[in-house]
Amino acid sequence: MAIFTLKHREGSPEIEHFLQDGEKILSAIPVVKRFEVLRQVSTKCEFDYGFSMEFENQEAYDAYNAHPDHQRFVQERWETEVISFQEIDLMK
């Protein structure tokens, strides 16, 4: 899971494009089993949005991180539009 804040003004079309593109690109990576776009509702958290996904095992997670579409999204979108984030990687 990654929770994050974008540089764009709340309610802007850029936010919706980022969230939609993230879902389209990242959920299409074959090892991603469940992908969700989430919006923060608590005032106790400094982040506004979240991407949540599940993987079958560590190898699938590693394959996702190395996948060219993930790498491209990080370089072209994440690094230019996300101003702060927290990544949480959990396993059963």
GROMACS .gro file of C-alpha atoms in nm:
model
   92
    1MET     CA    1   0.000   0.000   0.000
    2ALA     CA    2   0.115   0.351  -0.075
    3ILE     CA    3  -0.057   0.651   0.077
    4PHE     CA    4   0.025   0.987  -0.072
    5THR     CA    5  -0.048   1.354  -0.135
    6LEU     CA    6  -0.040   1.504  -0.482
    7LYS     CA    7   0.088   1.849  -0.577
    8HIS     CA    8  -0.237   1.932  -0.757
    9ARG     CA    9  -0.518   2.146  -0.619
   10GLU     CA   10  -0.800   1.947  -0.457
   11GLY     CA   11  -1.076   1.876  -0.707
   12SER     CA   12  -0.853   1.937  -1.008
   13PRO     CA   13  -0.876   1.717  -1.317
   14GLU     CA   14  -0.503   1.639  -1.275
   15ILE     CA   15  -0.582   1.445  -0.957
   16GLU     CA   16  -0.845   1.235  -1.130
   17HIS     CA   17  -0.610   1.170  -1.423
   18PHE     CA   18  -0.331   1.059  -1.190
   19LEU     CA   19  -0.559   0.823  -0.997
   20GLN     CA   20  -0.717   0.681  -1.312
   21ASP     CA   21  -0.383   0.639  -1.489
   22GLY     CA   22  -0.233   0.476  -1.180
   23GLU     CA   23  -0.515   0.224  -1.164
   24LYS     CA   24  -0.509   0.152  -1.537
   25ILE     CA   25  -0.132   0.111  -1.563
   26LEU     CA   26  -0.050  -0.060  -1.234
   27SER     CA   27  -0.348  -0.297  -1.218
   28ALA     CA   28  -0.260  -0.424  -1.568
   29ILE     CA   29   0.070  -0.566  -1.442
   30PRO     CA   30   0.000  -0.942  -1.437
   31VAL     CA   31   0.122  -1.012  -1.081
   32VAL     CA   32  -0.112  -0.753  -0.924
   33LYS     CA   33  -0.403  -0.950  -0.777
   34ARG     CA   34  -0.622  -0.676  -0.632
   35PHE     CA   35  -0.584  -0.304  -0.691
   36GLU     CA   36  -0.782  -0.026  -0.522
   37VAL     CA   37  -0.773   0.351  -0.539
   38LEU     CA   38  -0.856   0.494  -0.198
   39ARG     CA   39  -0.934   0.840  -0.064
   40GLN     CA   40  -0.845   0.945   0.289
   41VAL     CA   41  -1.137   1.025   0.518
   42SER     CA   42  -0.959   1.073   0.850
   43THR     CA   43  -0.836   1.412   0.965
   44LYS     CA   44  -0.568   1.228   1.166
   45CYS     CA   45  -0.370   1.139   0.853
   46GLU     CA   46  -0.164   1.384   0.649
   47PHE     CA   47  -0.202   1.191   0.322
   48ASP     CA   48  -0.497   1.226   0.083
   49TYR     CA   49  -0.501   0.914  -0.138
   50GLY     CA   50  -0.392   0.554  -0.146
   51PHE     CA   51  -0.314   0.274  -0.386
   52SER     CA   52  -0.363  -0.070  -0.237
   53MET     CA   53  -0.268  -0.394  -0.408
   54GLU     CA   54  -0.212  -0.756  -0.322
   55PHE     CA   55   0.046  -1.005  -0.443
   56GLU     CA   56   0.061  -1.383  -0.429
   57ASN     CA   57   0.408  -1.391  -0.270
   58GLN     CA   58   0.740  -1.210  -0.238
   59GLU     CA   59   0.845  -1.310  -0.589
   60ALA     CA   60   0.532  -1.149  -0.734
   61TYR     CA   61   0.597  -0.831  -0.535
   62ASP     CA   62   0.956  -0.822  -0.659
   63ALA     CA   63   0.839  -0.876  -1.018
   64TYR     CA   64   0.595  -0.586  -0.981
   65ASN     CA   65   0.867  -0.353  -0.853
   66ALA     CA   66   1.093  -0.445  -1.146
   67HIS     CA   67   0.819  -0.436  -1.411
   68PRO     CA   68   0.888  -0.173  -1.682
   69ASP     CA   69   0.534  -0.027  -1.656
   70HIS     CA   70   0.575   0.024  -1.282
   71GLN     CA   71   0.920   0.176  -1.329
   72ARG     CA   72   0.789   0.409  -1.601
   73PHE     CA   73   0.490   0.520  -1.390
   74VAL     CA   74   0.721   0.597  -1.097
   75GLN     CA   75   0.962   0.798  -1.311
   76GLU     CA   76   0.711   0.984  -1.528
   77ARG     CA   77   0.422   1.039  -1.288
   78TRP     CA   78   0.497   0.951  -0.925
   79GLU     CA   79   0.824   1.141  -0.897
   80THR     CA   80   0.677   1.450  -1.066
   81GLU     CA   81   0.328   1.465  -0.908
   82VAL     CA   82   0.354   1.314  -0.558
   83ILE     CA   83   0.480   1.556  -0.293
   84SER     CA   84   0.481   1.315   0.004
   85PHE     CA   85   0.405   0.949   0.063
   86GLN     CA   86   0.435   0.652   0.294
   87GLU     CA   87   0.479   0.301   0.161
   88ILE     CA   88   0.354   0.011   0.371
   89ASP     CA   89   0.446  -0.340   0.257
   90LEU     CA   90   0.284  -0.616   0.461
   91MET     CA   91   0.284  -0.994   0.424
   92LYS     CA   92   0.086  -1.271   0.596
   0.00000   0.00000   0.00000
